[in-house]
CSV table of C-alpha atoms and ligand atoms in Angstrom, one decimal:
chain,number,residue,atom,x,y,z
A,1,MET,CA,38.1,-75.2,94.9
A,2,PHE,CA,35.2,-74.4,96.9
A,3,PRO,CA,34.1,-71.0,98.8
A,4,ILE,CA,34.1,-70.7,102.6
A,5,HIS,CA,31.4,-68.1,101.9
A,6,ARG,CA,28.1,-68.5,100.4
A,7,PRO,CA,25.5,-64.9,100.5
A,8,ARG,CA,23.2,-68.4,99.0
A,9,ARG,CA,22.8,-69.6,102.1
A,10,LEU,CA,20.1,-66.7,103.5
A,11,ARG,CA,18.3,-67.2,100.6
A,12,SER,CA,17.4,-70.2,100.4
A,13,HIS,CA,14.2,-70.0,101.9
A,14,SER,CA,11.4,-67.2,102.2
A,15,GLN,CA,11.1,-67.3,105.9
A,16,LEU,CA,14.6,-66.9,106.0
A,17,ARG,CA,15.2,-64.0,102.8
A,18,ARG,CA,12.4,-61.8,105.1
A,19,MET,CA,14.8,-62.0,108.7
A,20,VAL,CA,17.5,-61.3,107.0
A,21,GLN,CA,16.0,-58.2,105.1
A,22,GLU,CA,17.3,-54.8,105.8
A,23,HIS,CA,14.8,-52.9,103.9
A,24,VAL,CA,10.8,-51.8,104.4
A,25,VAL,CA,9.0,-49.3,102.6
A,26,THR,CA,5.7,-48.7,104.4
A,27,THR,CA,2.3,-47.2,103.6
A,28,ALA,CA,3.8,-44.2,106.3
A,29,ASP,CA,6.5,-43.2,104.2
A,30,LEU,CA,4.4,-42.4,101.2
A,31,MET,CA,3.4,-39.0,100.5
A,32,TYR,CA,0.5,-37.9,97.5
A,33,PRO,CA,0.4,-35.2,95.0
A,34,LEU,CA,-2.9,-33.3,94.3
A,35,PHE,CA,-3.6,-30.7,91.6
A,36,ALA,CA,-6.6,-28.3,92.8
A,37,VAL,CA,-9.0,-26.6,90.2
A,38,PRO,CA,-11.4,-24.3,89.9
A,39,GLY,CA,-14.5,-25.4,89.3
A,40,GLU,CA,-17.2,-28.2,90.7
A,41,SER,CA,-17.4,-32.2,89.9
A,42,VAL,CA,-14.0,-31.4,87.7
A,43,ALA,CA,-12.2,-34.8,87.8
A,44,ARG,CA,-9.8,-34.0,84.2
A,45,GLU,CA,-7.0,-36.6,83.3
A,46,VAL,CA,-3.6,-35.2,82.5
A,47,LYS,CA,-2.5,-36.9,79.3
A,48,SER,CA,0.6,-37.6,79.7
A,49,MET,CA,0.0,-39.4,83.7
A,50,PRO,CA,-2.4,-42.1,83.5
A,51,GLY,CA,-4.0,-42.6,86.9
A,52,VAL,CA,-3.8,-38.4,87.8
A,53,TYR,CA,-6.3,-35.6,87.7
A,54,GLN,CA,-6.6,-32.6,87.9
A,55,LEU,CA,-9.5,-32.0,90.2
A,56,SER,CA,-12.1,-29.5,91.5
A,57,ILE,CA,-11.8,-28.4,95.5
A,58,ASP,CA,-15.7,-31.0,95.8
A,59,LYS,CA,-13.2,-34.0,94.5
A,60,ILE,CA,-9.8,-32.9,96.3
A,61,VAL,CA,-12.1,-33.2,99.5
A,62,GLU,CA,-13.0,-36.8,98.1
A,63,GLU,CA,-9.9,-38.2,96.7
A,64,ALA,CA,-7.8,-36.7,100.6
A,65,LYS,CA,-10.7,-39.5,102.3
A,66,GLN,CA,-9.4,-42.4,99.9
A,67,VAL,CA,-6.5,-41.7,100.1
A,68,TYR,CA,-6.6,-41.5,104.2
A,69,ASP,CA,-8.7,-44.8,104.2
A,70,LEU,CA,-5.5,-46.1,103.1
A,71,GLY,CA,-3.5,-45.8,105.7
A,72,ILE,CA,-1.6,-42.8,103.8
A,73,PRO,CA,-0.4,-39.8,106.2
A,74,GLY,CA,-0.2,-37.2,103.7
A,75,ILE,CA,-0.8,-34.7,100.5
A,76,ILE,CA,1.0,-32.3,98.7
A,77,LEU,CA,-1.0,-30.0,97.4
A,78,PHE,CA,-0.4,-27.7,94.1
A,79,GLY,CA,-3.2,-25.5,92.5
A,80,ILE,CA,-3.9,-23.9,89.2
A,81,PRO,CA,-5.6,-20.7,89.9
A,82,GLU,CA,-8.5,-19.1,87.6
A,83,ASP,CA,-6.5,-16.0,86.4
A,84,LYS,CA,-2.5,-16.0,86.6
A,85,ASP,CA,-0.6,-12.4,86.8
A,86,VAL,CA,3.4,-11.2,87.7
A,87,GLU,CA,2.3,-10.6,91.2
A,88,ALA,CA,1.0,-14.4,91.5
A,89,THR,CA,-1.7,-13.4,93.5
A,90,GLY,CA,-3.3,-16.7,93.4
A,91,ALA,CA,-0.3,-18.0,95.2
A,92,TRP,CA,-0.8,-15.4,98.3
A,93,HIS,CA,-4.6,-14.8,98.3
A,94,ASP,CA,-6.6,-15.8,100.9
A,95,CYS,CA,-8.9,-17.9,98.7
A,96,GLY,CA,-6.5,-18.5,96.2
A,97,ILE,CA,-7.2,-22.0,95.7
A,98,VAL,CA,-4.7,-24.2,97.4
A,99,GLN,CA,-6.0,-21.9,100.8
A,100,ARG,CA,-9.5,-22.9,99.8
A,101,ALA,CA,-8.8,-26.7,98.9
A,102,THR,CA,-6.7,-26.8,102.2
A,103,THR,CA,-9.0,-25.5,104.4
A,104,ALA,CA,-11.7,-28.0,102.5
A,105,VAL,CA,-9.5,-31.1,103.2
A,106,LYS,CA,-9.1,-30.2,107.2
A,107,GLU,CA,-12.2,-29.7,107.5
A,108,ALA,CA,-13.2,-32.9,106.2
A,109,VAL,CA,-10.1,-35.2,107.3
A,110,PRO,CA,-8.8,-33.2,110.1
A,111,ASP,CA,-6.2,-36.1,111.4
A,112,LEU,CA,-4.8,-36.1,106.9
A,113,VAL,CA,-1.1,-34.0,107.0
A,114,VAL,CA,-1.8,-31.4,104.6
A,115,ALA,CA,1.4,-30.2,102.9
A,116,VAL,CA,1.5,-27.4,100.4
A,117,ASP,CA,3.9,-26.5,97.7
A,118,THR,CA,4.6,-23.2,98.7
A,119,CYS,CA,5.9,-21.5,94.7
A,120,LEU,CA,4.8,-19.0,92.1
A,121,CYS,CA,5.2,-20.7,88.9
A,122,GLU,CA,1.4,-22.0,88.9
A,123,TYR,CA,0.7,-18.4,89.7
A,124,THR,CA,2.6,-16.5,87.6
A,125,SER,CA,1.5,-15.1,83.3
A,126,HIS,CA,5.3,-16.0,82.6
A,127,GLY,CA,5.6,-19.6,84.7
A,128,HIS,CA,8.9,-18.8,86.3
A,129,CYS,CA,9.1,-19.3,90.0
A,130,GLY,CA,9.4,-15.4,90.8
A,131,TYR,CA,9.9,-12.4,90.2
A,132,LEU,CA,10.9,-10.9,87.1
A,133,GLU,CA,12.4,-7.8,85.4
A,134,VAL,CA,9.9,-6.1,82.9
A,135,GLY,CA,11.6,-7.2,79.1
A,136,ASP,CA,13.7,-9.9,80.8
A,137,LEU,CA,13.4,-13.4,78.7
A,138,ALA,CA,15.9,-15.1,80.5
A,139,GLY,CA,13.5,-15.4,83.2
A,140,ARG,CA,16.8,-14.5,85.4
A,141,VAL,CA,14.7,-14.5,89.1
A,142,LEU,CA,15.1,-11.4,91.3
A,143,ASN,CA,15.3,-13.4,94.7
A,144,ASP,CA,14.6,-10.8,97.1
A,145,PRO,CA,11.5,-9.5,96.0
A,146,THR,CA,10.3,-13.0,95.3
A,147,LEU,CA,11.0,-13.7,99.0
A,148,GLU,CA,8.8,-11.3,99.9
A,149,LEU,CA,5.8,-13.1,97.7
A,150,LEU,CA,6.7,-16.1,99.3
A,151,LYS,CA,6.7,-15.2,102.9
A,152,LYS,CA,3.2,-13.8,101.7
A,153,THR,CA,1.9,-17.3,100.5
A,154,ALA,CA,3.1,-18.9,103.3
A,155,VAL,CA,1.5,-17.0,105.3
A,156,SER,CA,-1.6,-17.3,103.7
A,157,GLN,CA,-1.2,-21.3,103.1
A,158,ALA,CA,-0.9,-21.5,107.4
A,159,GLN,CA,-3.6,-19.3,108.2
A,160,ALA,CA,-5.7,-21.9,105.9
A,161,GLY,CA,-5.0,-24.8,107.8
A,162,ALA,CA,-1.8,-26.1,105.9
A,163,ASP,CA,0.1,-28.5,108.7
A,164,ILE,CA,3.8,-28.8,106.0
A,165,ILE,CA,5.1,-26.2,104.1
A,166,ALA,CA,7.0,-27.1,101.2
A,167,PRO,CA,8.5,-24.3,99.4
A,168,SER,CA,10.5,-25.5,96.0
A,169,GLY,CA,11.1,-22.4,94.2
A,170,MET,CA,15.3,-22.3,95.2
A,171,MET,CA,15.4,-19.0,95.4
A,172,ASP,CA,18.4,-18.3,98.0
A,173,GLY,CA,17.0,-17.6,101.3
A,174,PHE,CA,13.4,-18.8,100.7
A,175,VAL,CA,13.8,-20.8,104.2
A,176,GLN,CA,14.9,-18.4,106.5
A,177,ALA,CA,12.1,-15.6,104.7
A,178,ILE,CA,9.6,-18.0,105.5
A,179,ARG,CA,10.0,-19.4,108.7
A,180,ALA,CA,10.4,-15.5,109.8
A,181,GLY,CA,6.8,-14.5,108.3
A,182,LEU,CA,5.4,-18.2,109.5
A,183,ASP,CA,7.1,-17.3,113.8
A,184,GLU,CA,5.8,-13.4,113.3
A,185,ASN,CA,2.4,-14.7,112.2
A,186,GLY,CA,2.1,-17.5,115.5
A,187,PHE,CA,2.9,-20.6,113.4
A,188,GLU,CA,6.3,-21.1,115.1
A,189,ASN,CA,5.4,-25.0,115.2
A,190,LEU,CA,4.7,-24.9,111.5
A,191,PRO,CA,7.4,-27.2,110.0
A,192,ILE,CA,8.9,-26.3,106.9
A,193,LEU,CA,9.4,-29.2,104.4
A,194,SER,CA,12.4,-27.6,102.2
A,195,TYR,CA,13.4,-28.5,98.4
A,196,ALA,CA,16.3,-28.2,99.5
A,197,ALA,CA,18.2,-30.3,96.1
A,198,LYS,CA,16.1,-29.8,93.4
A,199,TYR,CA,17.9,-29.7,89.4
A,200,SER,CA,16.9,-28.7,86.8
A,201,SER,CA,15.5,-31.3,85.5
A,202,ALA,CA,13.6,-32.7,82.1
A,203,TYR,CA,11.6,-35.0,84.5
A,204,TYR,CA,8.8,-32.6,85.4
A,205,GLY,CA,8.0,-32.7,81.8
A,206,PRO,CA,4.3,-34.0,82.7
A,207,PHE,CA,3.9,-31.8,85.6
A,208,ARG,CA,4.1,-28.9,84.0
A,209,ASP,CA,1.4,-30.3,82.4
A,210,ALA,CA,-0.5,-31.3,84.8
A,211,ALA,CA,0.0,-28.0,87.0
A,212,ASP,CA,-0.1,-25.8,83.9
A,213,SER,CA,3.5,-24.1,84.5
A,214,ALA,CA,5.6,-24.2,82.4
A,215,PRO,CA,7.8,-21.6,82.0
A,216,GLN,CA,6.5,-18.9,78.4
A,217,PHE,CA,10.4,-18.5,78.0
A,218,GLY,CA,13.4,-19.0,79.0
A,219,ASP,CA,14.4,-22.4,81.4
A,220,ARG,CA,14.9,-22.4,85.4
A,221,ARG,CA,18.5,-23.0,85.3
A,222,THR,CA,19.8,-20.0,86.8
A,223,TYR,CA,17.3,-21.2,90.2
A,224,GLN,CA,17.3,-25.2,90.0
A,225,MET,CA,20.7,-27.0,90.3
A,226,ASP,CA,22.4,-28.4,87.7
A,227,PRO,CA,22.4,-32.2,87.4
A,228,ALA,CA,25.7,-32.1,86.8
A,229,ASN,CA,26.9,-31.3,90.4
A,230,GLY,CA,26.8,-33.6,93.7
A,231,THR,CA,29.0,-31.9,96.2
A,232,GLU,CA,26.5,-28.5,95.3
A,233,ALA,CA,23.5,-29.9,96.9
A,234,LEU,CA,25.7,-30.4,100.4
A,235,LYS,CA,25.8,-26.5,100.3
A,236,GLU,CA,22.5,-26.2,99.5
A,237,ILE,CA,20.9,-28.1,102.5
A,238,ALA,CA,23.8,-26.8,105.0
A,239,LEU,CA,22.2,-23.6,104.2
A,240,ASP,CA,18.4,-25.3,104.7
A,241,ILE,CA,19.3,-26.4,107.4
A,242,ALA,CA,21.3,-23.3,109.1
A,243,GLU,CA,17.6,-21.1,107.7
A,244,GLY,CA,15.3,-23.9,109.7
A,245,ALA,CA,13.9,-26.4,107.5
A,246,ASP,CA,12.6,-29.6,109.3
A,247,MET,CA,12.6,-31.5,106.5
A,248,LEU,CA,14.7,-31.9,103.5
A,249,MET,CA,13.8,-33.1,100.0
A,250,VAL,CA,15.6,-34.1,96.9
A,251,LYS,CA,14.0,-34.0,93.4
A,252,PRO,CA,13.8,-35.9,91.1
A,253,ALA,CA,15.1,-39.4,92.9
A,254,LEU,CA,15.8,-41.7,90.3
A,255,ALA,CA,18.6,-40.1,88.3
A,256,TYR,CA,19.9,-38.9,91.8
A,257,MET,CA,19.7,-41.3,94.6
A,258,ASP,CA,23.0,-40.4,95.4
A,259,ILE,CA,22.2,-36.9,96.2
A,260,ILE,CA,19.5,-39.4,98.5
A,261,TRP,CA,22.2,-41.2,100.1
A,262,ARG,CA,24.7,-38.6,100.1
A,263,VAL,CA,22.3,-36.2,102.5
A,264,LYS,CA,20.8,-38.9,104.7
A,265,GLN,CA,24.5,-39.3,105.6
A,266,ALA,CA,24.9,-35.9,106.2
A,267,THR,CA,21.6,-34.4,108.3
A,268,ASN,CA,19.6,-35.5,111.0
A,269,LEU,CA,16.7,-34.6,109.4
A,270,PRO,CA,13.9,-36.2,107.9
A,271,VAL,CA,15.3,-36.3,103.7
A,272,ALA,CA,12.2,-37.0,100.8
A,273,ALA,CA,12.4,-37.9,97.6
A,274,TYR,CA,10.1,-36.9,94.9
A,275,ASN,CA,9.5,-39.1,92.5
A,276,VAL,CA,8.7,-37.4,89.9
A,277,SER,CA,6.0,-36.9,87.5
A,278,GLY,CA,8.6,-37.6,84.6
A,279,GLU,CA,9.6,-41.0,86.6
A,280,TYR,CA,5.9,-41.8,87.0
A,281,SER,CA,5.2,-41.5,83.6
A,282,MET,CA,7.7,-43.1,81.9
A,283,VAL,CA,6.0,-46.6,84.3
A,284,LYS,CA,2.8,-45.6,83.5
A,285,ALA,CA,4.0,-46.1,79.4
A,286,ALA,CA,5.4,-48.8,79.8
A,287,ALA,CA,3.6,-50.7,82.4
A,288,LEU,CA,0.3,-49.6,79.8
A,289,ASN,CA,2.2,-51.9,76.8
A,290,GLY,CA,2.6,-54.5,79.2
A,291,TRP,CA,6.2,-54.3,78.8
A,292,ILE,CA,7.3,-54.3,82.6
A,293,ASP,CA,5.1,-55.3,85.4
A,294,GLU,CA,4.1,-52.4,87.1
A,295,LYS,CA,3.8,-54.2,90.4
A,296,LYS,CA,7.4,-55.1,91.0
A,297,VAL,CA,8.3,-52.3,89.2
A,298,VAL,CA,7.4,-49.5,91.0
A,299,MET,CA,7.4,-51.5,94.6
A,300,GLU,CA,11.4,-52.0,93.4
A,301,THR,CA,11.7,-48.0,93.0
A,302,MET,CA,10.0,-47.3,95.6
A,303,THR,CA,13.0,-50.7,98.1
A,304,GLY,CA,15.3,-48.6,96.1
A,305,PHE,CA,13.7,-45.1,97.2
A,306,LYS,CA,14.8,-46.3,101.4
A,307,ARG,CA,17.3,-48.0,100.7
A,308,SER,CA,19.2,-44.8,99.2
A,309,GLY,CA,18.0,-43.6,102.2
A,310,ALA,CA,14.8,-41.7,102.1
A,311,ASP,CA,12.6,-41.3,104.6
A,312,LEU,CA,9.9,-40.1,103.0
A,313,ILE,CA,8.6,-41.1,99.3
A,314,LEU,CA,6.3,-38.1,97.6
A,315,THR,CA,4.9,-40.3,94.8
A,316,TYR,CA,2.1,-40.6,92.0
A,317,HIS,CA,1.8,-43.8,92.8
A,318,ALA,CA,1.0,-43.7,96.3
A,319,LYS,CA,-2.3,-45.2,96.3
A,320,ASP,CA,-1.5,-48.5,94.6
A,321,VAL,CA,1.5,-48.6,96.9
A,322,ALA,CA,-1.0,-48.7,99.7
A,323,ARG,CA,-3.4,-50.9,98.0
A,324,TRP,CA,-0.5,-53.2,97.1
A,325,LEU,CA,0.7,-53.3,101.2
A,326,ALA,CA,-2.5,-54.4,102.5
A,327,GLU,CA,-3.3,-57.2,100.0
B,1,PBG,C1,8.0,-26.0,90.9
B,1,PBG,C2,7.4,-28.2,91.2
B,1,PBG,C3,8.0,-28.7,90.2
B,1,PBG,C4,7.4,-29.6,90.5
B,1,PBG,C5,6.5,-28.9,92.0
B,1,PBG,N1,6.8,-27.9,92.0
B,1,PBG,C6,9.3,-28.3,88.3
B,1,PBG,C7,8.7,-27.8,87.7
B,1,PBG,O1,7.8,-27.7,87.1
B,1,PBG,O2,10.1,-26.9,87.9
B,1,PBG,C8,8.4,-30.6,89.6
B,1,PBG,C9,7.1,-32.3,90.4
B,1,PBG,C10,7.1,-33.2,89.4
B,1,PBG,O3,7.8,-33.3,88.3
B,1,PBG,O4,6.4,-34.5,90.0
B,1,PBG,N2,8.1,-25.4,91.8
B,2,ZN,ZN1,8.0,-23.5,91.2
């Protein structure tokens, strides 16, 4: 018995394979995360993330030019402030590190899309994503007081010149609160990329080194999602859409490809996948040991994100991917 259907017929020649290829990764799909720190000429490599640096604003500007020259359409900025306090002053202050970095980048590379992470964890003394009751060692962030701070943060980021507001704190109603704040201040055309389905994940470990944002006590399980839940992601995205989100993010990406797929099927908004720090570090560690072919593994991963429905990929590999695609 010989088979009638032979899928291998279409794999027999490289140009034929090209013709029937379903998904492609392009440089336009990428966003590159950057970490701004105080000081000048600072470029401090993050130990757990080889090739990723904490950069002072002058260096961020240099990096932004490079990113733009590589054809990557946008960056997302995180900030590490000089001082941290319970009110997260560094997050919403007009002279905050992200506000200054945003203005500097927009001045030097006006055409580059600057997204800003809108959260408080890098700026609070306890490292939680919002306001805490004094003495609450469980880290049960108070939702509605946090919304006020997030609103203030987003407005100051908008005033600094940000092109996309990306709230990541998983507070209930945060998109609505930020939308209202932006609209009241004349930024009704500024889009919101909501971290809509963000899981409480161990894959954020290296990021917390990079952003110096590990919670000092407790964990984030009272606000970030339980990794065991899938349907709940649809509830989260439905709320964010109703509240006015323009784009939705799923985070992390690799262990949550089913969620990327389900979110994509459930919405007509652009969907972003955040290929997070721990995912990057694992690949880097194996590559530096010579255990895997870094380029092939990374490109396969990016293709997987596209196949799972992601329109955009936030990744620390973005510059390498852009270079490989240009080869
Ligand atoms: C916090 C935030 C996190 C990341 C981005 N913003 C995670 C967290 O500490 O909960 C993770 C990004 C990464 O791991 O690359 N609001
Ligand atoms: Zn946070």
